[in-house]
PDB file of C-alpha atoms in Angstrom:
ATOM      1  CA  MET A   1     105.714  43.706  97.723  1.00 69.00           C
ATOM      2  CA  GLU A   2     103.366  46.005  95.962  1.00 77.00           C
ATOM      3  CA  ALA A   3     103.985  49.227  94.649  1.00 77.00           C
ATOM      4  CA  PRO A   4     102.476  52.241  96.191  1.00 83.00           C
ATOM      5  CA  ARG A   5      99.062  53.832  94.715  1.00 85.00           C
ATOM      6  CA  LYS A   6     100.803  56.922  94.400  1.00 91.00           C
ATOM      7  CA  ILE A   7     104.103  58.424  94.380  1.00 93.00           C
ATOM      8  CA  TYR A   8     105.335  62.095  93.902  1.00 94.00           C
ATOM      9  CA  ARG A   9     108.336  63.635  92.160  1.00 92.00           C
ATOM     10  CA  THR A  10     109.343  66.189  94.480  1.00 91.00           C
ATOM     11  CA  THR A  11     111.495  69.101  93.307  1.00 89.00           C
ATOM     12  CA  THR A  12     112.648  71.734  95.869  1.00 85.00           C
ATOM     13  CA  TYR A  13     114.906  74.763  94.462  1.00 79.00           C
ATOM     14  CA  LEU A  14     118.036  75.840  96.044  1.00 69.00           C
ATOM     15  CA  ASP A  15     118.163  79.097  93.811  1.00 65.00           C
ATOM     16  CA  ASN A  16     116.785  80.508  90.590  1.00 63.00           C
ATOM     17  CA  ASP A  17     118.255  77.735  88.450  1.00 66.00           C
ATOM     18  CA  ARG A  18     119.058  74.764  90.198  1.00 71.00           C
ATOM     19  CA  GLY A  19     116.979  72.167  92.336  1.00 79.00           C
ATOM     20  CA  LYS A  20     117.054  68.775  94.171  1.00 84.00           C
ATOM     21  CA  THR A  21     114.553  66.067  92.811  1.00 88.00           C
ATOM     22  CA  VAL A  22     113.618  63.155  94.894  1.00 90.00           C
ATOM     23  CA  TRP A  23     110.843  60.707  95.049  1.00 91.00           C
ATOM     24  CA  LYS A  24     108.397  60.511  98.033  1.00 92.00           C
ATOM     25  CA  GLY A  25     105.230  58.812  99.120  1.00 92.00           C
ATOM     26  CA  HIS A  26     103.829  61.960 100.104  1.00 92.00           C
ATOM     27  CA  PRO A  27     103.747  65.436  98.552  1.00 93.00           C
ATOM     28  CA  VAL A  28     106.204  68.293 100.031  1.00 90.00           C
ATOM     29  CA  ALA A  29     104.945  71.593 101.217  1.00 90.00           C
ATOM     30  CA  GLY A  30     106.513  74.354  99.319  1.00 86.00           C
ATOM     31  CA  ALA A  31     108.212  72.165  96.743  1.00 88.00           C
ATOM     32  CA  GLU A  32     107.171  71.614  93.070  1.00 89.00           C
ATOM     33  CA  ASN A  33     105.314  68.113  93.120  1.00 93.00           C
ATOM     34  CA  VAL A  34     104.274  65.720  90.352  1.00 94.00           C
ATOM     35  CA  GLU A  35     102.019  63.008  91.082  1.00 94.00           C
ATOM     36  CA  TYR A  36     102.312  59.475  89.554  1.00 94.00           C
ATOM     37  CA  ILE A  37      99.604  56.879  89.930  1.00 92.00           C
ATOM     38  CA  ARG A  38     100.011  53.065  88.949  1.00 91.00           C
ATOM     39  CA  LYS A  39      97.810  52.377  85.761  1.00 90.00           C
ATOM     40  CA  ASP A  40      95.936  49.934  87.520  1.00 90.00           C
ATOM     41  CA  ALA A  41      95.255  52.010  90.405  1.00 90.00           C
ATOM     42  CA  PHE A  42      93.755  54.887  87.798  1.00 91.00           C
ATOM     43  CA  ILE A  43      91.903  52.297  85.659  1.00 90.00           C
ATOM     44  CA  GLU A  44      90.242  51.020  89.042  1.00 90.00           C
ATOM     45  CA  LYS A  45      89.345  54.644  90.305  1.00 90.00           C
ATOM     46  CA  ALA A  46      87.849  55.353  86.745  1.00 89.00           C
ATOM     47  CA  ILE A  47      85.630  52.376  86.813  1.00 89.00           C
ATOM     48  CA  ASN A  48      84.362  53.273  90.314  1.00 89.00           C
ATOM     49  CA  TYR A  49      83.250  56.691  88.812  1.00 88.00           C
ATOM     50  CA  ILE A  50      81.770  55.352  86.175  1.00 86.00           C
ATOM     51  CA  GLN A  51      79.730  52.938  87.730  1.00 85.00           C
ATOM     52  CA  GLN A  52      78.593  55.451  90.465  1.00 86.00           C
ATOM     53  CA  ASN A  53      77.660  58.083  88.108  1.00 85.00           C
ATOM     54  CA  TRP A  54      76.544  56.512  84.826  1.00 83.00           C
ATOM     55  CA  ILE A  55      74.446  53.472  83.739  1.00 82.00           C
ATOM     56  CA  TRP A  56      76.796  50.937  81.948  1.00 77.00           C
ATOM     57  CA  ASN A  57      76.209  47.528  81.475  1.00 81.00           C
ATOM     58  CA  ILE A  58      79.220  44.743  82.484  1.00 83.00           C
ATOM     59  CA  LYS A  59      80.237  44.312  78.731  1.00 85.00           C
ATOM     60  CA  MET A  60      80.909  47.925  78.430  1.00 87.00           C
ATOM     61  CA  ILE A  61      83.005  48.158  81.614  1.00 85.00           C
ATOM     62  CA  ASP A  62      84.922  44.976  80.597  1.00 88.00           C
ATOM     63  CA  ASP A  63      85.572  46.899  77.200  1.00 89.00           C
ATOM     64  CA  PHE A  64      86.673  50.122  78.757  1.00 88.00           C
ATOM     65  CA  LYS A  65      89.078  48.006  81.117  1.00 89.00           C
ATOM     66  CA  LYS A  66      90.666  46.375  78.238  1.00 90.00           C
ATOM     67  CA  TYR A  67      90.900  49.329  76.147  1.00 91.00           C
ATOM     68  CA  MET A  68      92.885  51.426  78.915  1.00 88.00           C
ATOM     69  CA  GLU A  69      95.070  48.548  79.851  1.00 87.00           C
ATOM     70  CA  ASP A  70      96.296  48.490  76.192  1.00 80.00           C
TER      71      ASP A  70
END
């Protein structure tokens, strides 16, 4: 089973100084949501952006991927 590409740490506040935090597969309206993304999904998205917007050769992309994975 593969982990989801994104998860959200969602905190809903019951009063001014106390809240309930849960992990969800989607953001919750009216709550404080922090998005987390898998490292490999982030690297893949960054490489796709670079390939679409800049002229890089394959070695540069491979070097970038190795750098991001360390």
